[in-house]
PDB file of C-alpha atoms in Angstrom:
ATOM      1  CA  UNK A  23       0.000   0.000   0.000  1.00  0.00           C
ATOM      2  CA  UNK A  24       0.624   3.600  -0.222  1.00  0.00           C
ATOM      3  CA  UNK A  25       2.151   4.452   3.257  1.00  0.00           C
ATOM      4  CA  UNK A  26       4.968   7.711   4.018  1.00  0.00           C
ATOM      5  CA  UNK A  27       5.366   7.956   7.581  1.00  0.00           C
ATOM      6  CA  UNK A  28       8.067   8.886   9.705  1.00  0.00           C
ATOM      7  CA  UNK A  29       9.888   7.363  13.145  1.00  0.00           C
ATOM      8  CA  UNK A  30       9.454  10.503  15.264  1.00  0.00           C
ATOM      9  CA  UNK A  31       7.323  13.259  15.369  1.00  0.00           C
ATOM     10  CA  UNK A  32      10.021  15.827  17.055  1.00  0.00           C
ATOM     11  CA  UNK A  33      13.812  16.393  17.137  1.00  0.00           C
ATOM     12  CA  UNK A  34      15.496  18.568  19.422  1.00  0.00           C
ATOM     13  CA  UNK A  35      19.085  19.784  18.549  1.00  0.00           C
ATOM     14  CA  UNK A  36      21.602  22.262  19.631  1.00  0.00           C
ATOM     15  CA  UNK A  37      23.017  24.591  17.450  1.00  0.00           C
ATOM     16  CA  UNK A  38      26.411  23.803  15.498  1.00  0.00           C
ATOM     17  CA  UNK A  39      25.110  19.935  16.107  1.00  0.00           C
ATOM     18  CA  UNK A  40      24.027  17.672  13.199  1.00  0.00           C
ATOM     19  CA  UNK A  41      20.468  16.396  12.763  1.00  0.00           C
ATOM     20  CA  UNK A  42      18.963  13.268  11.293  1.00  0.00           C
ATOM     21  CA  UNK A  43      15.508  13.241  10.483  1.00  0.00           C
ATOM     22  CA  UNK A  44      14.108   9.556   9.433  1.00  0.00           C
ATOM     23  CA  UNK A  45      11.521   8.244   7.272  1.00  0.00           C
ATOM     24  CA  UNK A  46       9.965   4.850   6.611  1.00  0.00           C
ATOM     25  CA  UNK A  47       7.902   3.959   3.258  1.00  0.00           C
ATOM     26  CA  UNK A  48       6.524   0.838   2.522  1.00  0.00           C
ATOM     27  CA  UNK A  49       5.360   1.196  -1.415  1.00  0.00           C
ATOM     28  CA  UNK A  50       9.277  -0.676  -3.182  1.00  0.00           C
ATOM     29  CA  UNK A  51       7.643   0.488  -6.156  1.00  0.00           C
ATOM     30  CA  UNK A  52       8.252   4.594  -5.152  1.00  0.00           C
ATOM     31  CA  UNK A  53      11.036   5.647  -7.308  1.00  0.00           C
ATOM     32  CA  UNK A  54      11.375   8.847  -6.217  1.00  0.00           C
ATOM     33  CA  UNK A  55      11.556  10.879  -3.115  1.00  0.00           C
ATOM     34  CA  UNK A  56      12.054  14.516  -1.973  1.00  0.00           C
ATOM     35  CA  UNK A  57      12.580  16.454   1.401  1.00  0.00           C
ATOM     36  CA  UNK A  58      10.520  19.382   2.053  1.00  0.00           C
ATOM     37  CA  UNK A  59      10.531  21.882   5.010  1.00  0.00           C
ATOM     38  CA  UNK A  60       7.382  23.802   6.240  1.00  0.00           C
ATOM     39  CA  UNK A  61       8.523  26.890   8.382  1.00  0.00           C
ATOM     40  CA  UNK A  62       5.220  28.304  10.041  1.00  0.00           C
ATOM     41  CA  UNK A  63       2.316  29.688   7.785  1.00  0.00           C
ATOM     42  CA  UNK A  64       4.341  28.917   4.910  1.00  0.00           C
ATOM     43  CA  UNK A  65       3.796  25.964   2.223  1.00  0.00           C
ATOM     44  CA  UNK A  66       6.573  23.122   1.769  1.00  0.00           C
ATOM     45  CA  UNK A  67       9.445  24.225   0.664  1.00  0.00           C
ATOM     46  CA  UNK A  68      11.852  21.960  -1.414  1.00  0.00           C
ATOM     47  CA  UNK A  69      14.993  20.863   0.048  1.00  0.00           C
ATOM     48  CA  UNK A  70      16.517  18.209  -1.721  1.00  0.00           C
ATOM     49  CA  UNK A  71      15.473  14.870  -3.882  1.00  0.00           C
ATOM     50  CA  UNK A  72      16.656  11.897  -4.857  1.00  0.00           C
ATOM     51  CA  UNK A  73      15.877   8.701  -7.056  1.00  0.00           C
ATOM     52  CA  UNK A  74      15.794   5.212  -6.350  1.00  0.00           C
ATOM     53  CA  UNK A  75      18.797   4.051  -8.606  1.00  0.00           C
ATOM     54  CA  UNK A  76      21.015   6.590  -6.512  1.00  0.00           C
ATOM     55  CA  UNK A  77      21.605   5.950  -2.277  1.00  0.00           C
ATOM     56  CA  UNK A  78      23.098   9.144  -1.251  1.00  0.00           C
ATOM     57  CA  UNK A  79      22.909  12.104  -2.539  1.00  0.00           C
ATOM     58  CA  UNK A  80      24.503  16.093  -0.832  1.00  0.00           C
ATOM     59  CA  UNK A  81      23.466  19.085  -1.286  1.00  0.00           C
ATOM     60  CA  UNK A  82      24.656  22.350   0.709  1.00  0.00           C
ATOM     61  CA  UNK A  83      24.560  21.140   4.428  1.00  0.00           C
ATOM     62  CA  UNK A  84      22.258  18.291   3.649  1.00  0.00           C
ATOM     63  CA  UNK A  85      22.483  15.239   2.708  1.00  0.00           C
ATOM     64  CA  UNK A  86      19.606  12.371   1.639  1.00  0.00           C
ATOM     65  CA  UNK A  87      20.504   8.857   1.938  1.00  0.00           C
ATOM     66  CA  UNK A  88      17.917   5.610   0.535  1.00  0.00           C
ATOM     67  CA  UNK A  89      18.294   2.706   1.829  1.00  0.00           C
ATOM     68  CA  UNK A  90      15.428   0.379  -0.408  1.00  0.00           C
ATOM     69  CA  UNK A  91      16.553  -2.877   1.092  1.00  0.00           C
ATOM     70  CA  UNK A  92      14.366  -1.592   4.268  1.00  0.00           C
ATOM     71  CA  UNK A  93      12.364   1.068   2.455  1.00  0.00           C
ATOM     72  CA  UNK A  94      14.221   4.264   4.785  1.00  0.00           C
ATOM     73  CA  UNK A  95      15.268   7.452   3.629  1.00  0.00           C
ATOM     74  CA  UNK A  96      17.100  10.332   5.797  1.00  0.00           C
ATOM     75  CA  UNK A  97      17.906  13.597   6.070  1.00  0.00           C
ATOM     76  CA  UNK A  98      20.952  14.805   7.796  1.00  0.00           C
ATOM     77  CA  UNK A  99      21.651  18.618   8.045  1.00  0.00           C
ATOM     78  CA  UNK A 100      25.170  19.873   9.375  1.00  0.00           C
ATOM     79  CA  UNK A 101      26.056  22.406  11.704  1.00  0.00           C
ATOM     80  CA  UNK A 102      22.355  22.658  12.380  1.00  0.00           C
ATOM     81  CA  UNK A 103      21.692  26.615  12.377  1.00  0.00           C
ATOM     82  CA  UNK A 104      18.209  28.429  14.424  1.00  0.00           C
ATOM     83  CA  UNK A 105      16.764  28.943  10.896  1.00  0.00           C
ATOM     84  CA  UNK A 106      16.860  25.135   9.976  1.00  0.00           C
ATOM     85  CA  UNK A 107      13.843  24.772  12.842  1.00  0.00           C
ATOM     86  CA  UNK A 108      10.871  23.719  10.822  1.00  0.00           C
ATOM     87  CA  UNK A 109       8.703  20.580  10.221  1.00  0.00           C
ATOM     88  CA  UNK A 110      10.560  18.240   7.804  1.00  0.00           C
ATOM     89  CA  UNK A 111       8.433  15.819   5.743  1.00  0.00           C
ATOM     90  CA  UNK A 112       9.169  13.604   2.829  1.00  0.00           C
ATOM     91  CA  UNK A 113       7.519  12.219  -0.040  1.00  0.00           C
ATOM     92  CA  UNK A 114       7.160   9.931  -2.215  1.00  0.00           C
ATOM     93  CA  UNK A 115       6.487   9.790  -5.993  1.00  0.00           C
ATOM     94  CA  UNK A 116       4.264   5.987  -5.666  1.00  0.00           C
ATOM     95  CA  UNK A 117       5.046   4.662  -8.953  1.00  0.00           C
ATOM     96  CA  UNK A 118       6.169   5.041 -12.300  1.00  0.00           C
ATOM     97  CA  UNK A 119       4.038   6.940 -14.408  1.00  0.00           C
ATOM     98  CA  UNK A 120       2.064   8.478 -10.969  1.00  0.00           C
ATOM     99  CA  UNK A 121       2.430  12.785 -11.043  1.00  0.00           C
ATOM    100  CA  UNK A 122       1.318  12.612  -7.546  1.00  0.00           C
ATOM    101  CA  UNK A 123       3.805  13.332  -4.251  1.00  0.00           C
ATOM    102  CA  UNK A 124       2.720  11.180  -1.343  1.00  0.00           C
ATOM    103  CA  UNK A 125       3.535  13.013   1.997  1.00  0.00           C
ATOM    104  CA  UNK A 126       4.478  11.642   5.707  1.00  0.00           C
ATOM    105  CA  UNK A 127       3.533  13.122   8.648  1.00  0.00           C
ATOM    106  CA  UNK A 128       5.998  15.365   9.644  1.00  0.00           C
ATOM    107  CA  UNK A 129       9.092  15.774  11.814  1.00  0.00           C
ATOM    108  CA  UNK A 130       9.520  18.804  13.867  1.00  0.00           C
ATOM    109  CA  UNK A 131      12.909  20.116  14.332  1.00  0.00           C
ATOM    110  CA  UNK A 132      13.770  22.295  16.944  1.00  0.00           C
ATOM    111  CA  UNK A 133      17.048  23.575  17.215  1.00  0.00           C
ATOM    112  CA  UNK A 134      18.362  25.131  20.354  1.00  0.00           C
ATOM    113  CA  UNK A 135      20.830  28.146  20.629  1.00  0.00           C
TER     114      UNK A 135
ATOM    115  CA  UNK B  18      13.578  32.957  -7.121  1.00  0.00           C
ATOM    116  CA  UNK B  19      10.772  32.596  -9.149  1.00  0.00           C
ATOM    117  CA  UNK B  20       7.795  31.081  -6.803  1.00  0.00           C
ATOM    118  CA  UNK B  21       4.317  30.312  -6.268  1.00  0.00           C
ATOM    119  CA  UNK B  22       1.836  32.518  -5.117  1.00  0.00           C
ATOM    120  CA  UNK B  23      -1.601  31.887  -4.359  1.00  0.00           C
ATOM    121  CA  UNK B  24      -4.135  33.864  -2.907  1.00  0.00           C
ATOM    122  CA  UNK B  25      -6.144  34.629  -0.904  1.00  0.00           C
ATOM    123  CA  UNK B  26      -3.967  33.901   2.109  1.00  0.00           C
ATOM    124  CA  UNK B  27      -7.271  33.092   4.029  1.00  0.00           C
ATOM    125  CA  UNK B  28     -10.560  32.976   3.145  1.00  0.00           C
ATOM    126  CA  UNK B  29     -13.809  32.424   5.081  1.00  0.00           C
ATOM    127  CA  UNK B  30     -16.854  31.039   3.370  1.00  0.00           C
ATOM    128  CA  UNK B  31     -20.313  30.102   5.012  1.00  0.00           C
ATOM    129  CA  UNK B  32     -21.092  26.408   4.619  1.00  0.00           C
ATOM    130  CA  UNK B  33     -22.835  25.487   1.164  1.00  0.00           C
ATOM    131  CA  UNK B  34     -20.907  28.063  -1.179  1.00  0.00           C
ATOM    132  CA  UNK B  35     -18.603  28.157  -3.421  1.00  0.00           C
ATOM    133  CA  UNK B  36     -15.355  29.355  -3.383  1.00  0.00           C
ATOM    134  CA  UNK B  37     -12.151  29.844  -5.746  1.00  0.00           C
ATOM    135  CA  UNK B  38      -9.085  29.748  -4.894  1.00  0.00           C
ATOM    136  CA  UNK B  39      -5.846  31.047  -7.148  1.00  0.00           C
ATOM    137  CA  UNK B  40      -2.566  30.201  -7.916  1.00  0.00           C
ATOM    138  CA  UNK B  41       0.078  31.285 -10.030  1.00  0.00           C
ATOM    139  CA  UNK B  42       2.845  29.051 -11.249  1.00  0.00           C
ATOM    140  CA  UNK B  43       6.128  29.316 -11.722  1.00  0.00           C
ATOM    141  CA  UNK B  44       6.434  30.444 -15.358  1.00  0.00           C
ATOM    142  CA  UNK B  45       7.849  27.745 -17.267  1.00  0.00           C
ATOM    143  CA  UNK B  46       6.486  24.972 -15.302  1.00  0.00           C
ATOM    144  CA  UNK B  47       3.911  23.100 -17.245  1.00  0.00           C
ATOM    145  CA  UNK B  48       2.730  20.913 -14.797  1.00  0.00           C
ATOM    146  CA  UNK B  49       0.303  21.916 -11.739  1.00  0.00           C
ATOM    147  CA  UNK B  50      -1.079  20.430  -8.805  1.00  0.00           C
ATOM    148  CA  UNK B  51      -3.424  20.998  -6.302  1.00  0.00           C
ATOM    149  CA  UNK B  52      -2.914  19.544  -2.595  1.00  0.00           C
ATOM    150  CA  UNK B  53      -4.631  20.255   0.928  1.00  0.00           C
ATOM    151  CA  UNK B  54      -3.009  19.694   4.917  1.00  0.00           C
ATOM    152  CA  UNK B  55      -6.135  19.187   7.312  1.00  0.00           C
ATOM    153  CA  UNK B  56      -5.050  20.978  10.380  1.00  0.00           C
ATOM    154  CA  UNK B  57      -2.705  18.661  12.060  1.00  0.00           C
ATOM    155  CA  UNK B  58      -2.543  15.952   9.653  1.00  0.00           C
ATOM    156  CA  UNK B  59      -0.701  15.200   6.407  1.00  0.00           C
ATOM    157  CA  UNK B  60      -0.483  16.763   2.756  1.00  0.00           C
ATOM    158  CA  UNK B  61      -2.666  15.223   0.795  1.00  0.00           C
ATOM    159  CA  UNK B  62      -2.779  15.101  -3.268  1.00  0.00           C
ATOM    160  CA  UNK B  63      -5.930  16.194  -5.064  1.00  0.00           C
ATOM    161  CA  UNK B  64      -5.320  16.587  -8.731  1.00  0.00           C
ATOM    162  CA  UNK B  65      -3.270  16.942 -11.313  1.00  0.00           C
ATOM    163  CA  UNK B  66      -3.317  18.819 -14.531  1.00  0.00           C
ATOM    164  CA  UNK B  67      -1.063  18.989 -17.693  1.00  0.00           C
ATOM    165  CA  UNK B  68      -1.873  20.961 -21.546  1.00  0.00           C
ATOM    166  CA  UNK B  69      -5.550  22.222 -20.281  1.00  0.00           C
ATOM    167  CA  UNK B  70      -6.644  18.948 -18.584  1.00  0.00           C
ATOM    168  CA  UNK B  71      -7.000  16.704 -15.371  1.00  0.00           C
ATOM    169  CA  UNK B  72      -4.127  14.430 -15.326  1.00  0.00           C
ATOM    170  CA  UNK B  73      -4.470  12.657 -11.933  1.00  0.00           C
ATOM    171  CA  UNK B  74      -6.846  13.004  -9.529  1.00  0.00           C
ATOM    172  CA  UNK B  75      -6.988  11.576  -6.016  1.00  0.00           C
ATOM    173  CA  UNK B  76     -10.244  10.195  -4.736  1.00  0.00           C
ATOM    174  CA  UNK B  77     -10.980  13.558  -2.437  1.00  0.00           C
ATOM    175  CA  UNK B  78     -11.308  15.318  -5.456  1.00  0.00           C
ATOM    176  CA  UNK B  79     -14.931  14.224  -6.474  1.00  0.00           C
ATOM    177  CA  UNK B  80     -17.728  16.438  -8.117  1.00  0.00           C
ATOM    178  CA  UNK B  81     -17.603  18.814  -5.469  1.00  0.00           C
ATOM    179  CA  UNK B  82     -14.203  19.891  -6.836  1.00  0.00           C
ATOM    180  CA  UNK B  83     -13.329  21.776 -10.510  1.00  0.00           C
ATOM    181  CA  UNK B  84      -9.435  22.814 -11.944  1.00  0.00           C
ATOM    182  CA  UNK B  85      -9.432  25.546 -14.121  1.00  0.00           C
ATOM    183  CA  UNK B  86      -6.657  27.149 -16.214  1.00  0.00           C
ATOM    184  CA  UNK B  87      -8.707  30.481 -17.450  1.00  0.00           C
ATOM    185  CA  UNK B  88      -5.125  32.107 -18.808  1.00  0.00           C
ATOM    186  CA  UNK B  89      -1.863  31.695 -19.627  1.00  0.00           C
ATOM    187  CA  UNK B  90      -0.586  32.352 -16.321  1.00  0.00           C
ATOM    188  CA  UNK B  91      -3.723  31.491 -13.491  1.00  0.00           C
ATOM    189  CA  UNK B  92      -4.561  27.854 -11.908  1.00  0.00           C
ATOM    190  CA  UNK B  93      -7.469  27.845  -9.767  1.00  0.00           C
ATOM    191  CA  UNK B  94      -9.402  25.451  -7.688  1.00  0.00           C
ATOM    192  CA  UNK B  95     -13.134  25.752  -7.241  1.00  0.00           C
ATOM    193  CA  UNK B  96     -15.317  23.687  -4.495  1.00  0.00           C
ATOM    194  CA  UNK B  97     -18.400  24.347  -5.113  1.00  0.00           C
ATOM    195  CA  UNK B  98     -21.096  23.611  -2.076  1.00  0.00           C
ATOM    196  CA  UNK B  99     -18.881  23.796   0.503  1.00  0.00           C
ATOM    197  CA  UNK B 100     -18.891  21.672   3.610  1.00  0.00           C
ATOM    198  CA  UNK B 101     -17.259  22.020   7.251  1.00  0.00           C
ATOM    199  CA  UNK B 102     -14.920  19.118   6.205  1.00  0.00           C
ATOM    200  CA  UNK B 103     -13.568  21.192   3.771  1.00  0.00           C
ATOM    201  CA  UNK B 104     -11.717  23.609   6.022  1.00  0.00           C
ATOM    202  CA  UNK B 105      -7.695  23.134   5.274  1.00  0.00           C
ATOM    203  CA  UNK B 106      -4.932  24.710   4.257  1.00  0.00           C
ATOM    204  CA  UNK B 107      -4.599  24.298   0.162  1.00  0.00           C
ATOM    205  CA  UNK B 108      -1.529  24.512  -2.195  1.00  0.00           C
ATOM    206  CA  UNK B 109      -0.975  24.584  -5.572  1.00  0.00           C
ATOM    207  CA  UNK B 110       2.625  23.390  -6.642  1.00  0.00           C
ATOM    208  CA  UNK B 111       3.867  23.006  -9.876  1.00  0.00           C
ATOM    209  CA  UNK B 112       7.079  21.408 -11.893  1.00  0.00           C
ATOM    210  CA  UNK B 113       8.541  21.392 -15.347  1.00  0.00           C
ATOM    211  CA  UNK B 114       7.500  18.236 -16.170  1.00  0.00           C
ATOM    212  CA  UNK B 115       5.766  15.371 -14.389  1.00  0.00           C
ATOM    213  CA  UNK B 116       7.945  12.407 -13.463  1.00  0.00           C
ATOM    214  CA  UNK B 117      11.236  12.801 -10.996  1.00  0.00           C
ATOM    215  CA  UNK B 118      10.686  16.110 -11.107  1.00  0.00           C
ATOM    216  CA  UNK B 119      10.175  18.525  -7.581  1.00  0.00           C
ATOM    217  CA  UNK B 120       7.100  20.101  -7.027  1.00  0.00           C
ATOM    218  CA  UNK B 121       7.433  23.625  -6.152  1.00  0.00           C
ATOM    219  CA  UNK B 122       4.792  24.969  -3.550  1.00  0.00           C
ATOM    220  CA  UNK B 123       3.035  27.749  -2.462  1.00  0.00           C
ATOM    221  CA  UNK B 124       2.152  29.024   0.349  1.00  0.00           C
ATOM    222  CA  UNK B 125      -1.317  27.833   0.685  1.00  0.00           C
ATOM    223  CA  UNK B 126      -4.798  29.223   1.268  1.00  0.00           C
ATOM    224  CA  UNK B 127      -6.134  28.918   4.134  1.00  0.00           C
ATOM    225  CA  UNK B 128     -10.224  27.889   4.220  1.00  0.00           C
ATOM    226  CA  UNK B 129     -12.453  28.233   6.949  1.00  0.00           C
ATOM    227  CA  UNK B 130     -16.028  27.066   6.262  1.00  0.00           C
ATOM    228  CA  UNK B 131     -18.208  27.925   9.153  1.00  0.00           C
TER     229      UNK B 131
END
């Protein structure tokens, strides 16, 4: 089935530390998966993405790893910054030929100065 | 950065009408989405729409809901007969082309049916 969740609904960091976010999926069709952040009153805002014939991938601070043999993905941010506090979700694109995103449920990330 | 935007920002509707909401893409993207976040919950997919027609559609997006591209540059979303359940916050996204491709979001209209 069709199912994006995520280990834990909040993270706590300090700042300067590194953060891992987690997710689980359980479709090993989904080919395709991206990282969004959702600061308050704002939509989701695209961090990174990354497809299923790749298992790591960096961008600036961030990095995504997929691991399909147990259907997880991550996000790890360095050096974790006060503006990087936000609810993290990622998403799935379900199957080949599919336009539509399927979401999790959200990690909050809190980071503390 | 080219972006987004949608408005209203909010809008507040009485129960049983119909409302539009509007989004404009980012300029070159030629693919466009509608999704909604009930308060608390997860973003969920509506529809999906590519050269002037419905490409996807979830099953939340029955009668109740239209797509509309009335220009070259507008999306909108109209619910027509509005019910309580219908109170969420709704984006429109959009991408260059369908597959493997990020969805770029705005930042949502919020709907409160009373």
């Amino acid at each position: 089935g069709e199912n994006v969740g995520l280990h834990l609904p909040t993270l706590s960091v300090q700042e300067g530390d590194n953060s891992i976010i987690n997710c689980a999926y359980s479709n090993s069709a989904s080919d395709y998966f991206i990282w969004y952040k959702q600061e308050s009153g704002k939509g989701p805002q695209f961090i990174i993405d990354i497809r299923s014939n790749m298992d790591k991938r960096q961008g600036q601070r961030v990095t995504v790893l997929l691991n399909k043999t147990v259907k997880h993905l991550s996000l790890q941010i360095a050096a974790t910054q006060p503006g990087d506090s936000a609810v993290y979700f990622c998403a799935e694109n379900t199957q080949g030929g599919s336009e539509k995103l399927v979401f999790g449920k959200g990690t909050k990330l809190t980071v503390n100065p | 950065e080219p972006e987004v935007t949608q408005t209203p920002s909010h809008q507040v509707t009485q129960m049983g009408q119909e409302v539009i909401l509007r989004c404009v893409p980012i300029s070159n993207h030629l693919y466009f989405y509608w999704y909604r976040q009930i308060l608390g919950q997860k973003v969920e997919f509506l529809v999906s729409f590519y050269n002037n027609e419905i490409s996807e559609k979830s099953e939340i997006f029955d009668d109740q809901f239209s797509v509309e591209r009335p220009d070259g540059s507008n999306f909108t979303l109209k619910i027509r007969s509005t019910k309580l359940e219908d109170s969420a916050m709704y984006f429109c996204a959009s991408s260059e082309n369908s597959i493997n491709q990020p969805q770029h979001f705005g930042d949502g209209t919020r709907l409160s049916i009373l």
